[in-house]
Amino acid sequence: MNFRKDLSLPNGTPVDTSSPASSSSLLNRLQLDDDLDVETRDLFVTVDDPKKHVCTMETYITYRVTTKTTRAEFDLPEYSVRRRYQDFDWLRNKLEESQPTHLIPPLPEKFVVKGVVDRFSEEFVETRRKALDKFLKRITDHPVLSFNEHFNVFLTAKDLNAYKKQGMALLSKMGESVKYVTGGYKLRSRPLEFAAIGDYLDTFSLKLGTIDRIAQRIIKEQLEYLVELREYGPVYSTWGGLEVELSEPLEGVSACIGNCCTALEELSEDMTEDFLPVLREYILYAESMKNVLKKRDQVQAEYEAKLEAVALKKEDRPKVPTDVEKCQDRVECFNADLKADMERWQNNKRQDFRQLLMGMADKNIQYYEKGPVVYAGNFGVEEGYQVKGTRETRKSRELSSNIVAANFFPGCISSVFNKHK
């Protein structure tokens, strides 16, 4: 590798830190399509069958991880092991250590607020199971992470603790070669394309965090209203027992409120179980991407510092030292892998949010349609309520169409919601 002459250092010495695409980038780009036919896939992983274990020292949940594969790296075509949350956490840490240039999917948050969520409740366990299943599927679909040796061990080893005790012994050569020595190295400026990624992630996190907080507040208010509504309905039923002449319409009101309670409860459950987890996953995803971006910056800063040190030396060097060339290779590897993973992440995000928001729109349509029909059946004012139902349906469908068309980029979502205030 020859010393390049087109980057201007503070002392005036021209060098170059540009990063041509690597072969790993080409491999990633060739496999970016997430709609591959099932026949082309050679690795399938599922997480199911959660079980509670009560021991003397602790109580915990394990999940069954089932693997089916035709890959030569596996000795058997099918595996079934049980893993607990801390095993998934071990896997993610190992992936970060051994694949530092790649975006590692986030895990669901480990801790919950004491007294607010029961971590052994069926609802919480099922929500976590879905998140862990998605975590493994993200890795399975990745053209590099799915071949990681730690992932293989996680899927196949009956006793994972034996591997955990080995510590850093299983780190790949890539993981051992990438050392992040931040002391004394400070990046002068990010390349424009990576600066744009950083700005995008900041804006995306901010907007998604705002939506998350508002959604949680809406759910809280819905549940408080639901408590009052459940007390409100039976009053009419009791009143109908005392007023024979009014019993039929009063019972109708009571039944109507009961149906509204059911519809509101279903809507709140959908937001809690389907909407919020996706928001939280992508908030954590953005943080993971920011961490990879910081690692890339550290390696580039180290490379620039080494180049400057070489340039300042008085003796004539016909060739750049090997350690500088290796550092440049790491920068190029980071750039290629980060751009490929960013593109993959964007594709996944579009698909996930399209499905999420369309599903949310459909649930709201069902909620608004159910309420008017109930009222129409009980009070014989079908025309007026059907108009209301049609209007709400039309509004929800228009909103969902605009959200999908916005392509889920920062700035678009806010404009759509402002239009429908």
mmCIF file of C-alpha atoms in Angstrom, residues 226-396:
data_model
loop_
_atom_site.group_PDB
_atom_site.id
_atom_site.type_symbol
_atom_site.label_atom_id
_atom_site.label_comp_id
_atom_site.label_asym_id
_atom_site.label_seq_id
_atom_site.Cartn_x
_atom_site.Cartn_y
_atom_site.Cartn_z
ATOM 1 C CA LEU A 226 -61.351 2.276 31.489
ATOM 2 C CA VAL A 227 -61.498 1.897 35.273
ATOM 3 C CA GLU A 228 -64.140 4.623 35.490
ATOM 4 C CA LEU A 229 -66.080 3.240 32.536
ATOM 5 C CA ARG A 230 -66.298 -0.209 34.110
ATOM 6 C CA GLU A 231 -67.866 1.313 37.195
ATOM 7 C CA TYR A 232 -70.169 3.455 35.087
ATOM 8 C CA GLY A 233 -71.892 0.697 33.061
ATOM 9 C CA PRO A 234 -73.326 -1.450 35.884
ATOM 10 C CA VAL A 235 -75.047 1.606 37.372
ATOM 11 C CA TYR A 236 -77.471 1.651 34.424
ATOM 12 C CA SER A 237 -78.121 -2.071 34.773
ATOM 13 C CA THR A 238 -78.961 -1.635 38.465
ATOM 14 C CA TRP A 239 -81.170 1.336 37.652
ATOM 15 C CA GLY A 240 -82.996 -0.732 35.020
ATOM 16 C CA GLY A 241 -83.867 -3.283 37.709
ATOM 17 C CA LEU A 242 -85.644 -0.581 39.667
ATOM 18 C CA GLU A 243 -87.423 1.094 36.739
ATOM 19 C CA VAL A 244 -89.420 -1.550 34.839
ATOM 20 C CA GLU A 245 -90.595 0.864 32.146
ATOM 21 C CA LEU A 246 -87.062 2.052 31.505
ATOM 22 C CA SER A 247 -85.337 -1.307 31.897
ATOM 23 C CA GLU A 248 -84.854 -1.977 28.175
ATOM 24 C CA PRO A 249 -83.121 1.306 27.211
ATOM 25 C CA LEU A 250 -81.128 1.321 30.465
ATOM 26 C CA GLU A 251 -79.930 -2.214 29.870
ATOM 27 C CA GLY A 252 -79.038 -1.117 26.339
ATOM 28 C CA VAL A 253 -76.879 1.698 27.720
ATOM 29 C CA SER A 254 -75.199 -0.726 30.136
ATOM 30 C CA ALA A 255 -74.474 -3.232 27.350
ATOM 31 C CA CYS A 256 -73.202 -0.464 25.116
ATOM 32 C CA ILE A 257 -70.766 0.785 27.771
ATOM 33 C CA GLY A 258 -69.626 -2.799 28.328
ATOM 34 C CA ASN A 259 -68.824 -3.183 24.654
ATOM 35 C CA CYS A 260 -66.990 0.125 24.675
ATOM 36 C CA CYS A 261 -64.937 -1.134 27.623
ATOM 37 C CA THR A 262 -63.979 -4.254 25.684
ATOM 38 C CA ALA A 263 -63.043 -2.270 22.581
ATOM 39 C CA LEU A 264 -60.936 0.217 24.576
ATOM 40 C CA GLU A 265 -59.194 -2.576 26.478
ATOM 41 C CA GLU A 266 -58.260 -4.301 23.214
ATOM 42 C CA LEU A 267 -56.955 -1.041 21.756
ATOM 43 C CA SER A 268 -54.808 -0.386 24.854
ATOM 44 C CA GLU A 269 -53.448 -3.932 24.782
ATOM 45 C CA ASP A 270 -52.515 -3.573 21.130
ATOM 46 C CA MET A 271 -50.577 -0.389 21.839
ATOM 47 C CA THR A 272 -48.848 -1.932 24.857
ATOM 48 C CA GLU A 273 -47.948 -5.268 23.273
ATOM 49 C CA ASP A 274 -47.340 -4.283 19.637
ATOM 50 C CA PHE A 275 -46.742 -0.536 19.301
ATOM 51 C CA LEU A 276 -44.532 0.353 22.270
ATOM 52 C CA PRO A 277 -42.054 -2.572 21.925
ATOM 53 C CA VAL A 278 -41.223 -1.580 18.350
ATOM 54 C CA LEU A 279 -40.627 2.029 19.394
ATOM 55 C CA ARG A 280 -38.352 0.909 22.213
ATOM 56 C CA GLU A 281 -36.455 -1.473 19.940
ATOM 57 C CA TYR A 282 -35.660 1.249 17.429
ATOM 58 C CA ILE A 283 -34.680 3.740 20.117
ATOM 59 C CA LEU A 284 -32.156 1.161 21.347
ATOM 60 C CA TYR A 285 -31.198 0.367 17.737
ATOM 61 C CA ALA A 286 -30.316 4.019 17.147
ATOM 62 C CA GLU A 287 -28.119 4.021 20.261
ATOM 63 C CA SER A 288 -26.336 0.898 19.015
ATOM 64 C CA MET A 289 -25.692 2.561 15.669
ATOM 65 C CA LYS A 290 -24.304 5.642 17.431
ATOM 66 C CA ASN A 291 -21.883 3.418 19.378
ATOM 67 C CA VAL A 292 -20.589 1.814 16.168
ATOM 68 C CA LEU A 293 -20.187 5.287 14.674
ATOM 69 C CA LYS A 294 -18.110 6.363 17.697
ATOM 70 C CA LYS A 295 -15.879 3.308 17.317
ATOM 71 C CA ARG A 296 -15.356 4.187 13.658
ATOM 72 C CA ASP A 297 -14.386 7.722 14.685
ATOM 73 C CA GLN A 298 -11.867 6.383 17.208
ATOM 74 C CA VAL A 299 -10.171 4.211 14.601
ATOM 75 C CA GLN A 300 -10.046 7.082 12.104
ATOM 76 C CA ALA A 301 -8.618 9.384 14.781
ATOM 77 C CA GLU A 302 -5.921 6.815 15.537
ATOM 78 C CA TYR A 303 -5.128 6.510 11.841
ATOM 79 C CA GLU A 304 -4.850 10.290 11.414
ATOM 80 C CA ALA A 305 -2.588 10.526 14.445
ATOM 81 C CA LYS A 306 -0.282 7.820 13.087
ATOM 82 C CA LEU A 307 -0.157 9.511 9.688
ATOM 83 C CA GLU A 308 0.726 12.811 11.281
ATOM 84 C CA ALA A 309 3.459 11.195 13.380
ATOM 85 C CA VAL A 310 4.990 9.664 10.264
ATOM 86 C CA ALA A 311 4.792 12.952 8.378
ATOM 87 C CA LEU A 312 6.523 14.878 11.179
ATOM 88 C CA LYS A 313 9.539 12.590 11.260
ATOM 89 C CA LYS A 314 12.507 14.138 9.502
ATOM 90 C CA GLU A 315 14.024 10.984 8.067
ATOM 91 C CA ASP A 316 12.906 10.101 4.568
ATOM 92 C CA ARG A 317 10.582 7.087 4.590
ATOM 93 C CA PRO A 318 9.845 5.534 1.208
ATOM 94 C CA LYS A 319 7.007 3.498 2.685
ATOM 95 C CA VAL A 320 4.392 3.924 5.401
ATOM 96 C CA PRO A 321 4.959 1.644 8.429
ATOM 97 C CA THR A 322 2.924 -1.550 8.581
ATOM 98 C CA ASP A 323 0.952 -0.472 11.662
ATOM 99 C CA VAL A 324 -0.290 2.609 9.776
ATOM 100 C CA GLU A 325 -1.397 0.476 6.852
ATOM 101 C CA LYS A 326 -3.235 -1.870 9.203
ATOM 102 C CA CYS A 327 -4.939 1.084 10.829
ATOM 103 C CA GLN A 328 -6.050 2.361 7.422
ATOM 104 C CA ASP A 329 -7.444 -1.099 6.632
ATOM 105 C CA ARG A 330 -9.490 -0.962 9.823
ATOM 106 C CA VAL A 331 -10.890 2.447 8.837
ATOM 107 C CA GLU A 332 -11.875 1.137 5.423
ATOM 108 C CA CYS A 333 -13.448 -1.964 6.953
ATOM 109 C CA PHE A 334 -15.434 0.163 9.402
ATOM 110 C CA ASN A 335 -16.651 2.463 6.639
ATOM 111 C CA ALA A 336 -17.792 -0.351 4.376
ATOM 112 C CA ASP A 337 -19.482 -2.394 7.099
ATOM 113 C CA LEU A 338 -21.144 0.601 8.724
ATOM 114 C CA LYS A 339 -22.625 1.828 5.441
ATOM 115 C CA ALA A 340 -23.880 -1.653 4.541
ATOM 116 C CA ASP A 341 -25.448 -2.151 7.983
ATOM 117 C CA MET A 342 -27.012 1.301 7.870
ATOM 118 C CA GLU A 343 -28.660 0.450 4.572
ATOM 119 C CA ARG A 344 -29.877 -2.879 5.932
ATOM 120 C CA TRP A 345 -31.215 -1.125 9.054
ATOM 121 C CA GLN A 346 -33.079 1.428 6.970
ATOM 122 C CA ASN A 347 -34.713 -1.325 4.918
ATOM 123 C CA ASN A 348 -35.804 -3.173 8.060
ATOM 124 C CA LYS A 349 -37.057 0.056 9.605
ATOM 125 C CA ARG A 350 -39.240 0.895 6.630
ATOM 126 C CA GLN A 351 -40.804 -2.555 6.636
ATOM 127 C CA ASP A 352 -41.324 -2.657 10.415
ATOM 128 C CA PHE A 353 -42.844 0.815 10.667
ATOM 129 C CA ARG A 354 -45.031 0.309 7.628
ATOM 130 C CA GLN A 355 -46.439 -2.848 9.206
ATOM 131 C CA LEU A 356 -46.692 -1.209 12.643
ATOM 132 C CA LEU A 357 -48.486 1.966 11.539
ATOM 133 C CA MET A 358 -50.818 0.231 9.118
ATOM 134 C CA GLY A 359 -51.693 -2.240 11.854
ATOM 135 C CA MET A 360 -52.291 0.601 14.304
ATOM 136 C CA ALA A 361 -54.544 2.358 11.784
ATOM 137 C CA ASP A 362 -56.550 -0.837 11.263
ATOM 138 C CA LYS A 363 -56.976 -1.305 15.024
ATOM 139 C CA ASN A 364 -58.236 2.246 15.389
ATOM 140 C CA ILE A 365 -60.632 1.723 12.488
ATOM 141 C CA GLN A 366 -61.980 -1.400 14.183
ATOM 142 C CA TYR A 367 -62.315 0.476 17.465
ATOM 143 C CA TYR A 368 -64.263 3.374 15.933
ATOM 144 C CA GLU A 369 -66.415 1.076 13.841
ATOM 145 C CA LYS A 370 -67.313 -1.138 16.789
ATOM 146 C CA GLY A 371 -68.518 1.764 18.950
ATOM 147 C CA PRO A 372 -70.956 3.294 16.419
ATOM 148 C CA VAL A 373 -72.482 -0.073 15.528
ATOM 149 C CA VAL A 374 -73.177 -0.808 19.184
ATOM 150 C CA TYR A 375 -74.901 2.506 19.678
ATOM 151 C CA ALA A 376 -76.901 2.121 16.481
ATOM 152 C CA GLY A 377 -78.180 -1.295 17.536
ATOM 153 C CA ASN A 378 -79.285 -0.110 20.960
ATOM 154 C CA PHE A 379 -80.833 3.244 20.117
ATOM 155 C CA GLY A 380 -82.040 2.953 16.533
ATOM 156 C CA VAL A 381 -80.085 5.956 15.279
ATOM 157 C CA GLU A 382 -78.065 4.003 12.761
ATOM 158 C CA GLU A 383 -77.777 6.772 10.215
ATOM 159 C CA GLY A 384 -76.163 9.330 12.513
ATOM 160 C CA TYR A 385 -73.675 6.902 13.991
ATOM 161 C CA GLN A 386 -72.786 5.308 10.691
ATOM 162 C CA VAL A 387 -71.873 8.772 9.412
ATOM 163 C CA LYS A 388 -69.606 9.197 12.401
ATOM 164 C CA GLY A 389 -68.090 5.780 11.896
ATOM 165 C CA THR A 390 -67.488 6.452 8.222
ATOM 166 C CA ARG A 391 -65.844 9.779 8.970
ATOM 167 C CA GLU A 392 -63.500 8.266 11.578
ATOM 168 C CA THR A 393 -62.700 5.370 9.277
ATOM 169 C CA ARG A 394 -61.923 7.696 6.403
ATOM 170 C CA LYS A 395 -59.731 9.847 8.633
ATOM 171 C CA SER A 396 -57.776 6.850 9.967
#
